[in-house]
PDB file of C-alpha atoms in Angstrom:
ATOM      1  CA  MET A   1      25.983  19.348  -4.415  1.00  0.00           C
ATOM      2  CA  LYS A   2      29.375  20.195  -3.153  1.00  0.00           C
ATOM      3  CA  ILE A   3      29.686  23.545  -5.479  1.00  0.00           C
ATOM      4  CA  ILE A   4      26.040  24.781  -4.617  1.00  0.00           C
ATOM      5  CA  THR A   5      26.281  24.333  -0.905  1.00  0.00           C
ATOM      6  CA  THR A   6      29.888  26.111  -1.101  1.00  0.00           C
ATOM      7  CA  ALA A   7      28.061  28.868  -3.410  1.00  0.00           C
ATOM      8  CA  LEU A   8      25.199  29.273  -1.063  1.00  0.00           C
ATOM      9  CA  LEU A   9      27.069  29.657   2.100  1.00  0.00           C
ATOM     10  CA  LEU A  10      29.792  32.031   0.455  1.00  0.00           C
ATOM     11  CA  SER A  11      26.688  34.274  -1.021  1.00  0.00           C
ATOM     12  CA  GLY A  12      25.193  34.224   2.662  1.00  0.00           C
ATOM     13  CA  LEU A  13      22.196  32.718   1.173  1.00  0.00           C
ATOM     14  CA  VAL A  14      22.047  29.515   4.104  1.00  0.00           C
ATOM     15  CA  PRO A  15      23.362  30.068   7.066  1.00  0.00           C
ATOM     16  CA  ALA A  16      26.451  27.811   7.997  1.00  0.00           C
ATOM     17  CA  SER A  17      23.845  25.614  10.554  1.00  0.00           C
ATOM     18  CA  VAL A  18      21.494  24.360   8.139  1.00  0.00           C
ATOM     19  CA  PHE A  19      24.974  22.025   7.248  1.00  0.00           C
ATOM     20  CA  ALA A  20      26.317  21.438  10.640  1.00  0.00           C
ATOM     21  CA  GLY A  21      27.637  17.787  10.571  1.00  0.00           C
ATOM     22  CA  THR A  22      27.031  17.005   7.146  1.00  0.00           C
ATOM     23  CA  ASP A  23      29.773  14.965   5.618  1.00  0.00           C
ATOM     24  CA  LEU A  24      30.133  16.829   2.195  1.00  0.00           C
ATOM     25  CA  SER A  25      32.894  14.477   0.789  1.00  0.00           C
ATOM     26  CA  ARG A  26      30.654  11.721   0.953  1.00  0.00           C
ATOM     27  CA  ALA A  27      27.526  13.802  -0.810  1.00  0.00           C
ATOM     28  CA  ALA A  28      29.503  14.480  -3.866  1.00  0.00           C
ATOM     29  CA  GLN A  29      30.615  11.418  -4.795  1.00  0.00           C
ATOM     30  CA  LEU A  30      26.682  10.200  -4.946  1.00  0.00           C
ATOM     31  CA  PRO A  31      25.451  10.454  -8.774  1.00  0.00           C
ATOM     32  CA  PRO A  32      22.549  12.883  -9.234  1.00  0.00           C
ATOM     33  CA  ILE A  33      19.076  11.528  -9.000  1.00  0.00           C
ATOM     34  CA  ASP A  34      16.431  12.195 -11.412  1.00  0.00           C
ATOM     35  CA  ALA A  35      13.359  13.743  -9.877  1.00  0.00           C
ATOM     36  CA  GLY A  36      11.101  11.037 -11.908  1.00  0.00           C
ATOM     37  CA  THR A  37      13.181   8.587 -10.382  1.00  0.00           C
ATOM     38  CA  ILE A  38      12.982   9.353  -6.834  1.00  0.00           C
ATOM     39  CA  LEU A  39       8.876   9.664  -7.434  1.00  0.00           C
ATOM     40  CA  ASN A  40       8.433   6.474  -8.984  1.00  0.00           C
ATOM     41  CA  GLN A  41      10.275   5.227  -5.688  1.00  0.00           C
ATOM     42  CA  ILE A  42       7.923   6.697  -3.446  1.00  0.00           C
ATOM     43  CA  GLN A  43       4.713   6.049  -5.708  1.00  0.00           C
ATOM     44  CA  ASN A  44       5.850   2.438  -6.292  1.00  0.00           C
ATOM     45  CA  SER A  45       7.116   1.597  -2.531  1.00  0.00           C
ATOM     46  CA  GLN A  46       6.089  -1.270  -1.291  1.00  0.00           C
ATOM     47  CA  ASN A  47       6.321  -2.743   2.075  1.00  0.00           C
ATOM     48  CA  SER A  48       9.101  -4.910   2.148  1.00  0.00           C
ATOM     49  CA  PHE A  49       7.546  -7.681   4.550  1.00  0.00           C
ATOM     50  CA  PRO A  50       5.766 -10.378   2.987  1.00  0.00           C
ATOM     51  CA  GLN A  51       2.294  -9.371   3.323  1.00  0.00           C
ATOM     52  CA  PRO A  52      -0.923 -11.535   4.542  1.00  0.00           C
ATOM     53  CA  PRO A  53      -2.854 -13.044   2.270  1.00  0.00           C
ATOM     54  CA  LEU A  54      -6.339 -11.248   1.316  1.00  0.00           C
ATOM     55  CA  THR A  55      -9.055 -13.086   3.633  1.00  0.00           C
ATOM     56  CA  THR A  56     -12.858 -12.691   3.784  1.00  0.00           C
ATOM     57  CA  LEU A  57     -15.431 -14.489   6.032  1.00  0.00           C
ATOM     58  CA  ASP A  58     -17.911 -16.389   3.782  1.00  0.00           C
ATOM     59  CA  LEU A  59     -21.634 -16.988   5.740  1.00  0.00           C
ATOM     60  CA  CYS A  60     -22.701 -20.322   4.755  1.00  0.00           C
ATOM     61  CA  VAL A  61     -26.465 -21.468   5.724  1.00  0.00           C
ATOM     62  CA  PHE A  62     -27.659 -24.567   6.266  1.00  0.00           C
ATOM     63  CA  SER A  63     -29.926 -25.887   4.007  1.00  0.00           C
ATOM     64  CA  GLU A  64     -29.871 -30.256   4.142  1.00  0.00           C
ATOM     65  CA  PHE A  65     -29.211 -33.102   5.798  1.00  0.00           C
ATOM     66  CA  LYS A  66     -28.261 -35.849   3.490  1.00  0.00           C
ATOM     67  CA  ASN A  67     -26.078 -39.232   4.066  1.00  0.00           C
ATOM     68  CA  ASN A  68     -25.410 -38.252   7.282  1.00  0.00           C
ATOM     69  CA  LYS A  69     -23.602 -34.743   6.117  1.00  0.00           C
ATOM     70  CA  CYS A  70     -24.696 -31.309   6.732  1.00  0.00           C
ATOM     71  CA  LEU A  71     -24.875 -29.430   3.728  1.00  0.00           C
ATOM     72  CA  PHE A  72     -24.421 -25.729   3.753  1.00  0.00           C
ATOM     73  CA  LYS A  73     -24.667 -23.105   0.922  1.00  0.00           C
ATOM     74  CA  CYS A  74     -22.573 -20.289   0.952  1.00  0.00           C
ATOM     75  CA  GLN A  75     -22.384 -16.788   0.166  1.00  0.00           C
ATOM     76  CA  SER A  76     -19.682 -17.524  -2.607  1.00  0.00           C
ATOM     77  CA  GLY A  77     -21.506 -19.895  -3.895  1.00  0.00           C
ATOM     78  CA  ALA A  78     -19.687 -22.819  -2.185  1.00  0.00           C
ATOM     79  CA  ILE A  79     -21.484 -25.817  -1.330  1.00  0.00           C
ATOM     80  CA  LEU A  80     -19.974 -26.828   1.949  1.00  0.00           C
ATOM     81  CA  SER A  81     -20.247 -30.359   3.426  1.00  0.00           C
ATOM     82  CA  GLU A  82     -19.658 -31.280   7.573  1.00  0.00           C
ATOM     83  CA  PRO A  83     -20.182 -33.971   9.158  1.00  0.00           C
ATOM     84  CA  ALA A  84     -23.200 -34.458  11.820  1.00  0.00           C
ATOM     85  CA  VAL A  85     -22.061 -33.851  15.605  1.00  0.00           C
ATOM     86  CA  ARG A  86     -23.680 -35.473  18.568  1.00  0.00           C
ATOM     87  CA  PRO A  87     -26.305 -32.851  19.772  1.00  0.00           C
ATOM     88  CA  ASP A  88     -25.074 -31.448  23.318  1.00  0.00           C
ATOM     89  CA  PHE A  89     -28.149 -30.435  25.264  1.00  0.00           C
ATOM     90  CA  GLY A  90     -26.171 -29.192  28.239  1.00  0.00           C
ATOM     91  CA  ALA A  91     -24.620 -26.277  25.424  1.00  0.00           C
ATOM     92  CA  GLY A  92     -27.141 -23.799  25.899  1.00  0.00           C
ATOM     93  CA  GLU A  93     -27.846 -23.373  22.197  1.00  0.00           C
ATOM     94  CA  PRO A  94     -30.959 -25.207  20.420  1.00  0.00           C
ATOM     95  CA  ALA A  95     -29.669 -28.790  20.046  1.00  0.00           C
ATOM     96  CA  GLY A  96     -29.355 -30.744  16.363  1.00  0.00           C
ATOM     97  CA  ALA A  97     -26.963 -32.501  14.677  1.00  0.00           C
ATOM     98  CA  CYS A  98     -26.381 -29.773  12.247  1.00  0.00           C
ATOM     99  CA  ALA A  99     -25.505 -25.898  12.850  1.00  0.00           C
ATOM    100  CA  ILE A 100     -28.062 -23.050  11.518  1.00  0.00           C
ATOM    101  CA  HIS A 101     -24.992 -20.956   9.797  1.00  0.00           C
ATOM    102  CA  ILE A 102     -21.409 -21.118   9.961  1.00  0.00           C
ATOM    103  CA  LEU A 103     -18.722 -18.709   8.978  1.00  0.00           C
ATOM    104  CA  ARG A 104     -15.346 -19.467   7.435  1.00  0.00           C
ATOM    105  CA  PRO A 105     -12.379 -17.733   6.126  1.00  0.00           C
ATOM    106  CA  ILE A 106     -11.831 -17.653   2.611  1.00  0.00           C
ATOM    107  CA  THR A 107      -8.659 -16.449   0.918  1.00  0.00           C
ATOM    108  CA  ARG A 108      -9.040 -13.755  -2.019  1.00  0.00           C
ATOM    109  CA  THR A 109      -6.145 -13.846  -4.466  1.00  0.00           C
ATOM    110  CA  SER A 110      -5.093 -10.703  -5.877  1.00  0.00           C
ATOM    111  CA  PHE A 111      -5.322  -9.750  -9.804  1.00  0.00           C
ATOM    112  CA  ASN A 112      -3.084  -9.393 -12.804  1.00  0.00           C
ATOM    113  CA  ALA A 113      -3.375  -5.546 -13.357  1.00  0.00           C
ATOM    114  CA  LYS A 114      -1.768  -6.408 -16.988  1.00  0.00           C
ATOM    115  CA  ASN A 115      -5.402  -8.094 -17.795  1.00  0.00           C
ATOM    116  CA  ILE A 116      -7.797  -6.543 -15.962  1.00  0.00           C
ATOM    117  CA  THR A 117     -10.670  -5.125 -17.805  1.00  0.00           C
ATOM    118  CA  SER A 118     -11.980  -1.666 -17.291  1.00  0.00           C
ATOM    119  CA  SER A 119     -15.256  -3.275 -15.735  1.00  0.00           C
ATOM    120  CA  GLN A 120     -13.091  -5.528 -13.505  1.00  0.00           C
ATOM    121  CA  LEU A 121     -11.110  -2.765 -12.166  1.00  0.00           C
ATOM    122  CA  LYS A 122     -14.601  -0.812 -11.269  1.00  0.00           C
ATOM    123  CA  ASP A 123     -15.702  -3.691  -9.599  1.00  0.00           C
ATOM    124  CA  LEU A 124     -12.626  -4.203  -7.532  1.00  0.00           C
ATOM    125  CA  LEU A 125     -12.165  -0.545  -6.776  1.00  0.00           C
ATOM    126  CA  ARG A 126     -16.009  -0.939  -5.145  1.00  0.00           C
ATOM    127  CA  ASP A 127     -15.342  -4.425  -3.621  1.00  0.00           C
ATOM    128  CA  SER A 128     -16.527  -4.795   0.580  1.00  0.00           C
ATOM    129  CA  ASN A 129     -12.595  -5.943   1.286  1.00  0.00           C
ATOM    130  CA  PRO A 130     -10.647  -3.025   2.076  1.00  0.00           C
ATOM    131  CA  GLU A 131      -7.660  -4.679   1.496  1.00  0.00           C
ATOM    132  CA  ILE A 132      -8.774  -5.542  -2.324  1.00  0.00           C
ATOM    133  CA  ARG A 133     -10.070  -1.676  -2.685  1.00  0.00           C
ATOM    134  CA  LYS A 134      -6.260  -0.988  -1.718  1.00  0.00           C
ATOM    135  CA  ALA A 135      -4.645  -3.358  -3.995  1.00  0.00           C
ATOM    136  CA  ALA A 136      -7.026  -1.671  -7.435  1.00  0.00           C
ATOM    137  CA  VAL A 137      -6.051   1.886  -6.436  1.00  0.00           C
ATOM    138  CA  LYS A 138      -2.111   0.817  -6.705  1.00  0.00           C
ATOM    139  CA  SER A 139      -2.661  -0.838  -9.678  1.00  0.00           C
ATOM    140  CA  ALA A 140      -5.181   1.453 -11.643  1.00  0.00           C
ATOM    141  CA  LYS A 141      -1.609   3.555 -12.116  1.00  0.00           C
ATOM    142  CA  PRO A 142      -1.350   2.216 -15.850  1.00  0.00           C
ATOM    143  CA  TYR A 143      -5.223   3.097 -16.456  1.00  0.00           C
ATOM    144  CA  ILE A 144      -5.660   6.383 -14.314  1.00  0.00           C
ATOM    145  CA  LEU A 145      -5.442   8.621 -17.810  1.00  0.00           C
ATOM    146  CA  ASN A 146      -8.975   6.861 -18.931  1.00  0.00           C
ATOM    147  CA  ASN A 147     -12.532   8.119 -16.786  1.00  0.00           C
ATOM    148  CA  TYR A 148     -13.563   5.048 -15.884  1.00  0.00           C
ATOM    149  CA  ALA A 149     -10.043   4.253 -13.824  1.00  0.00           C
ATOM    150  CA  TYR A 150      -9.620   8.050 -12.717  1.00  0.00           C
ATOM    151  CA  GLU A 151     -13.479   8.778 -11.660  1.00  0.00           C
ATOM    152  CA  PRO A 152     -13.937   6.001  -9.073  1.00  0.00           C
ATOM    153  CA  VAL A 153     -10.496   6.573  -7.535  1.00  0.00           C
ATOM    154  CA  ILE A 154     -11.485  10.312  -7.330  1.00  0.00           C
ATOM    155  CA  ASP A 155     -14.569   9.165  -5.504  1.00  0.00           C
ATOM    156  CA  ILE A 156     -12.115   6.753  -3.105  1.00  0.00           C
ATOM    157  CA  PHE A 157      -9.826   9.721  -2.773  1.00  0.00           C
ATOM    158  CA  GLU A 158     -13.094  12.006  -1.515  1.00  0.00           C
ATOM    159  CA  ASN A 159     -14.873   9.312   0.393  1.00  0.00           C
ATOM    160  CA  GLU A 160     -14.071  10.565   4.335  1.00  0.00           C
ATOM    161  CA  ASN A 161     -15.881   7.190   5.360  1.00  0.00           C
ATOM    162  CA  GLU A 162     -12.765   5.616   3.593  1.00  0.00           C
ATOM    163  CA  ARG A 163      -9.428   4.174   5.380  1.00  0.00           C
ATOM    164  CA  VAL A 164      -7.019   6.577   5.287  1.00  0.00           C
ATOM    165  CA  ASP A 165      -4.281   4.664   3.860  1.00  0.00           C
ATOM    166  CA  ILE A 166      -6.301   3.789   0.837  1.00  0.00           C
ATOM    167  CA  ARG A 167      -7.157   7.381   0.615  1.00  0.00           C
ATOM    168  CA  VAL A 168      -3.258   8.006   0.361  1.00  0.00           C
ATOM    169  CA  GLU A 169      -2.975   5.444  -2.179  1.00  0.00           C
ATOM    170  CA  ALA A 170      -5.363   7.017  -4.270  1.00  0.00           C
ATOM    171  CA  ALA A 171      -3.842  10.491  -4.131  1.00  0.00           C
ATOM    172  CA  ARG A 172      -0.758   8.682  -5.238  1.00  0.00           C
ATOM    173  CA  THR A 173      -2.096   6.765  -8.342  1.00  0.00           C
ATOM    174  CA  LEU A 174      -4.319  10.357  -8.881  1.00  0.00           C
ATOM    175  CA  SER A 175      -0.883  11.915  -9.190  1.00  0.00           C
ATOM    176  CA  TYR A 176      -0.102  10.845 -12.294  1.00  0.00           C
ATOM    177  CA  ALA A 177      -3.021  12.232 -13.715  1.00  0.00           C
ATOM    178  CA  SER A 178      -2.753  15.093 -12.179  1.00  0.00           C
ATOM    179  CA  GLY A 179      -3.450  17.223 -15.141  1.00  0.00           C
ATOM    180  CA  TYR A 180      -7.237  16.663 -15.688  1.00  0.00           C
ATOM    181  CA  ASN A 181      -9.411  19.281 -14.257  1.00  0.00           C
ATOM    182  CA  LYS A 182     -11.195  16.893 -12.058  1.00  0.00           C
ATOM    183  CA  VAL A 183      -8.150  15.208 -10.435  1.00  0.00           C
ATOM    184  CA  GLN A 184      -6.923  19.182  -9.500  1.00  0.00           C
ATOM    185  CA  ASP A 185     -10.319  19.994  -8.147  1.00  0.00           C
ATOM    186  CA  ALA A 186     -10.328  17.318  -6.121  1.00  0.00           C
ATOM    187  CA  PHE A 187      -6.782  17.858  -4.902  1.00  0.00           C
ATOM    188  CA  THR A 188      -7.276  21.462  -4.152  1.00  0.00           C
ATOM    189  CA  GLY A 189     -10.933  20.915  -2.692  1.00  0.00           C
ATOM    190  CA  LEU A 190      -9.442  18.570   0.027  1.00  0.00           C
ATOM    191  CA  LEU A 191      -6.644  20.992   0.906  1.00  0.00           C
ATOM    192  CA  LYS A 192      -9.090  23.829   0.952  1.00  0.00           C
ATOM    193  CA  TYR A 193     -12.051  22.487   2.924  1.00  0.00           C
ATOM    194  CA  GLY A 194     -12.591  20.518   5.406  1.00  0.00           C
ATOM    195  CA  THR A 195     -10.561  18.652   8.303  1.00  0.00           C
ATOM    196  CA  HIS A 196      -8.477  16.058   6.818  1.00  0.00           C
ATOM    197  CA  PRO A 197      -5.632  13.795   8.072  1.00  0.00           C
ATOM    198  CA  ALA A 198      -2.364  15.113   7.913  1.00  0.00           C
ATOM    199  CA  GLU A 199      -0.843  12.377   6.206  1.00  0.00           C
ATOM    200  CA  LEU A 200      -3.512  12.496   3.413  1.00  0.00           C
ATOM    201  CA  ARG A 201      -2.686  16.475   3.003  1.00  0.00           C
ATOM    202  CA  ILE A 202       0.708  15.981   2.868  1.00  0.00           C
ATOM    203  CA  ILE A 203       0.579  13.636  -0.366  1.00  0.00           C
ATOM    204  CA  THR A 204      -2.040  15.637  -1.946  1.00  0.00           C
ATOM    205  CA  TYR A 205       0.131  18.488  -1.357  1.00  0.00           C
ATOM    206  CA  LYS A 206       3.005  16.025  -3.284  1.00  0.00           C
ATOM    207  CA  ALA A 207       1.077  15.030  -5.968  1.00  0.00           C
ATOM    208  CA  LEU A 208       0.378  18.549  -7.196  1.00  0.00           C
ATOM    209  CA  PHE A 209       4.045  18.772  -8.510  1.00  0.00           C
ATOM    210  CA  GLY A 210       3.212  17.988 -12.266  1.00  0.00           C
ATOM    211  CA  ALA A 211       0.242  20.228 -12.301  1.00  0.00           C
ATOM    212  CA  ALA A 212       2.566  23.267 -10.831  1.00  0.00           C
ATOM    213  CA  ALA A 213       5.218  22.519 -13.205  1.00  0.00           C
ATOM    214  CA  THR A 214       2.901  23.477 -16.245  1.00  0.00           C
ATOM    215  CA  SER A 215       0.461  25.619 -14.589  1.00  0.00           C
ATOM    216  CA  SER A 216       0.626  29.389 -12.646  1.00  0.00           C
ATOM    217  CA  ARG A 217      -2.613  28.551 -11.334  1.00  0.00           C
ATOM    218  CA  PHE A 218      -1.107  25.913  -8.989  1.00  0.00           C
ATOM    219  CA  GLN A 219       2.157  27.384  -8.867  1.00  0.00           C
ATOM    220  CA  SER A 220       0.212  30.259  -6.790  1.00  0.00           C
ATOM    221  CA  PHE A 221      -1.878  27.737  -5.243  1.00  0.00           C
ATOM    222  CA  LEU A 222       0.960  26.021  -3.763  1.00  0.00           C
ATOM    223  CA  ILE A 223       2.689  29.677  -3.269  1.00  0.00           C
ATOM    224  CA  ASP A 224      -0.283  31.219  -0.985  1.00  0.00           C
ATOM    225  CA  ALA A 225      -0.249  27.471   0.921  1.00  0.00           C
ATOM    226  CA  VAL A 226       3.269  28.290   2.197  1.00  0.00           C
ATOM    227  CA  LYS A 227       2.989  31.779   2.534  1.00  0.00           C
ATOM    228  CA  TYR A 228      -0.539  32.242   4.058  1.00  0.00           C
ATOM    229  CA  ASN A 229      -2.824  29.360   4.256  1.00  0.00           C
ATOM    230  CA  GLU A 230      -0.979  26.238   5.563  1.00  0.00           C
ATOM    231  CA  LYS A 231      -0.666  26.616   9.253  1.00  0.00           C
ATOM    232  CA  ASP A 232       0.762  22.921   9.863  1.00  0.00           C
ATOM    233  CA  GLY A 233       4.480  22.482   9.371  1.00  0.00           C
ATOM    234  CA  VAL A 234       4.961  19.002   7.534  1.00  0.00           C
ATOM    235  CA  ALA A 235       2.125  19.770   5.313  1.00  0.00           C
ATOM    236  CA  ARG A 236       3.812  23.008   4.704  1.00  0.00           C
ATOM    237  CA  ARG A 237       7.106  21.438   3.729  1.00  0.00           C
ATOM    238  CA  ALA A 238       5.106  19.189   1.461  1.00  0.00           C
ATOM    239  CA  ALA A 239       4.083  22.072  -0.673  1.00  0.00           C
ATOM    240  CA  VAL A 240       7.479  23.441  -0.455  1.00  0.00           C
ATOM    241  CA  TRP A 241       8.989  19.929  -1.834  1.00  0.00           C
ATOM    242  CA  ALA A 242       6.102  20.161  -4.856  1.00  0.00           C
ATOM    243  CA  LEU A 243       7.671  23.554  -6.145  1.00  0.00           C
ATOM    244  CA  PHE A 244      10.425  21.728  -7.009  1.00  0.00           C
ATOM    245  CA  ALA A 245       9.533  21.019 -10.646  1.00  0.00           C
ATOM    246  CA  SER A 246       8.487  24.479 -11.371  1.00  0.00           C
ATOM    247  CA  ALA A 247      11.599  26.355  -9.593  1.00  0.00           C
ATOM    248  CA  GLN A 248      12.955  27.220 -12.924  1.00  0.00           C
ATOM    249  CA  ASN A 249      10.089  29.902 -13.131  1.00  0.00           C
ATOM    250  CA  SER A 250      10.363  33.285 -11.478  1.00  0.00           C
ATOM    251  CA  ARG A 251       7.812  33.172  -8.600  1.00  0.00           C
ATOM    252  CA  PRO A 252       8.723  30.036  -6.878  1.00  0.00           C
ATOM    253  CA  GLN A 253      12.524  30.737  -7.243  1.00  0.00           C
ATOM    254  CA  GLU A 254      11.971  33.836  -5.527  1.00  0.00           C
ATOM    255  CA  LEU A 255       9.513  31.955  -3.082  1.00  0.00           C
ATOM    256  CA  LEU A 256      12.150  29.386  -2.177  1.00  0.00           C
ATOM    257  CA  ILE A 257      14.897  31.968  -1.715  1.00  0.00           C
ATOM    258  CA  ASP A 258      13.204  34.142   0.633  1.00  0.00           C
ATOM    259  CA  LEU A 259      12.280  31.071   2.603  1.00  0.00           C
ATOM    260  CA  VAL A 260      16.179  30.297   3.045  1.00  0.00           C
ATOM    261  CA  LYS A 261      17.389  33.846   3.274  1.00  0.00           C
ATOM    262  CA  TYR A 262      14.345  35.548   5.425  1.00  0.00           C
ATOM    263  CA  GLY A 263      12.149  34.775   7.894  1.00  0.00           C
ATOM    264  CA  ASN A 264      11.914  33.004  10.717  1.00  0.00           C
ATOM    265  CA  GLU A 265      12.165  29.345   9.192  1.00  0.00           C
ATOM    266  CA  ASP A 266      13.087  26.132  10.960  1.00  0.00           C
ATOM    267  CA  GLU A 267      16.307  24.089   9.634  1.00  0.00           C
ATOM    268  CA  ALA A 268      13.335  21.686   8.166  1.00  0.00           C
ATOM    269  CA  THR A 269      11.760  24.027   6.049  1.00  0.00           C
ATOM    270  CA  LYS A 270      15.161  26.008   4.455  1.00  0.00           C
ATOM    271  CA  ILE A 271      16.404  22.410   3.569  1.00  0.00           C
ATOM    272  CA  GLU A 272      13.833  21.493   1.843  1.00  0.00           C
ATOM    273  CA  ALA A 273      13.322  24.747  -0.075  1.00  0.00           C
ATOM    274  CA  ILE A 274      17.148  24.401  -1.030  1.00  0.00           C
ATOM    275  CA  LYS A 275      16.702  21.173  -2.313  1.00  0.00           C
ATOM    276  CA  SER A 276      13.985  22.339  -4.759  1.00  0.00           C
ATOM    277  CA  HIS A 277      15.813  25.519  -5.601  1.00  0.00           C
ATOM    278  CA  SER A 278      19.097  24.561  -6.191  1.00  0.00           C
ATOM    279  CA  CYS A 279      18.598  21.931  -8.553  1.00  0.00           C
ATOM    280  CA  PRO A 280      15.283  22.480 -10.584  1.00  0.00           C
ATOM    281  CA  GLY A 281      14.013  19.096 -11.799  1.00  0.00           C
ATOM    282  CA  LYS A 282      16.330  17.140  -9.371  1.00  0.00           C
ATOM    283  CA  ILE A 283      15.850  16.359  -5.623  1.00  0.00           C
TER     284      ILE A 283
END
């Protein structure tokens, strides 16, 4: 890294201000990090704080009064028994020994992705509980090259009524299948058309890195986004980031050099371009 930095400074490719305050000696001691390792860290990152259990509300409807007990049938299939209560005529509600219905919280356990079947995965991806859907999207990675997995995950990714954080996870998972036409079309369609949340656009640009590594079509798509189409600065830098895997090719390489050497780019964009250009295949 120190050699690359020195060479760039001497060549005039990078202004010295870009590296102002950087501890080059410390950076030189760091081992090179493989791009795949970093991608896995990004895509498999977990919140370090304990996660709350997945809960939902179970509606239980009164069915019968038996042995001084109120019996309720619940949507989950459970039969609930509650003691009868003395009627409260002053409560302003219909008096009776048993309530008409009650709601109770129930904990839903997560699932073991290693043992999940295709039909179970599809059901979980359609679950009414958003936390279950999010967990299912994350756990779909080992199966994402199969159409029974990537098609419902694409549906989640494209669904504008879905929670944004779940759509972001869908983009991460689909990045493992970015060689498939349906996935590529979903990514480029979202970036070309409509107004979508910034965080979703950012992760979608990054998810195209694999397609750009092997296809000039997606290299051109990212280059055009950087040069002409993408107006949001952070999303534009995400497109620059995605070019690291194809920086050994002439057109991406030329763009990355131009971003650093010419134009009125901010330092964050120049640094992202240097990282993508200097070590193709590494970040």
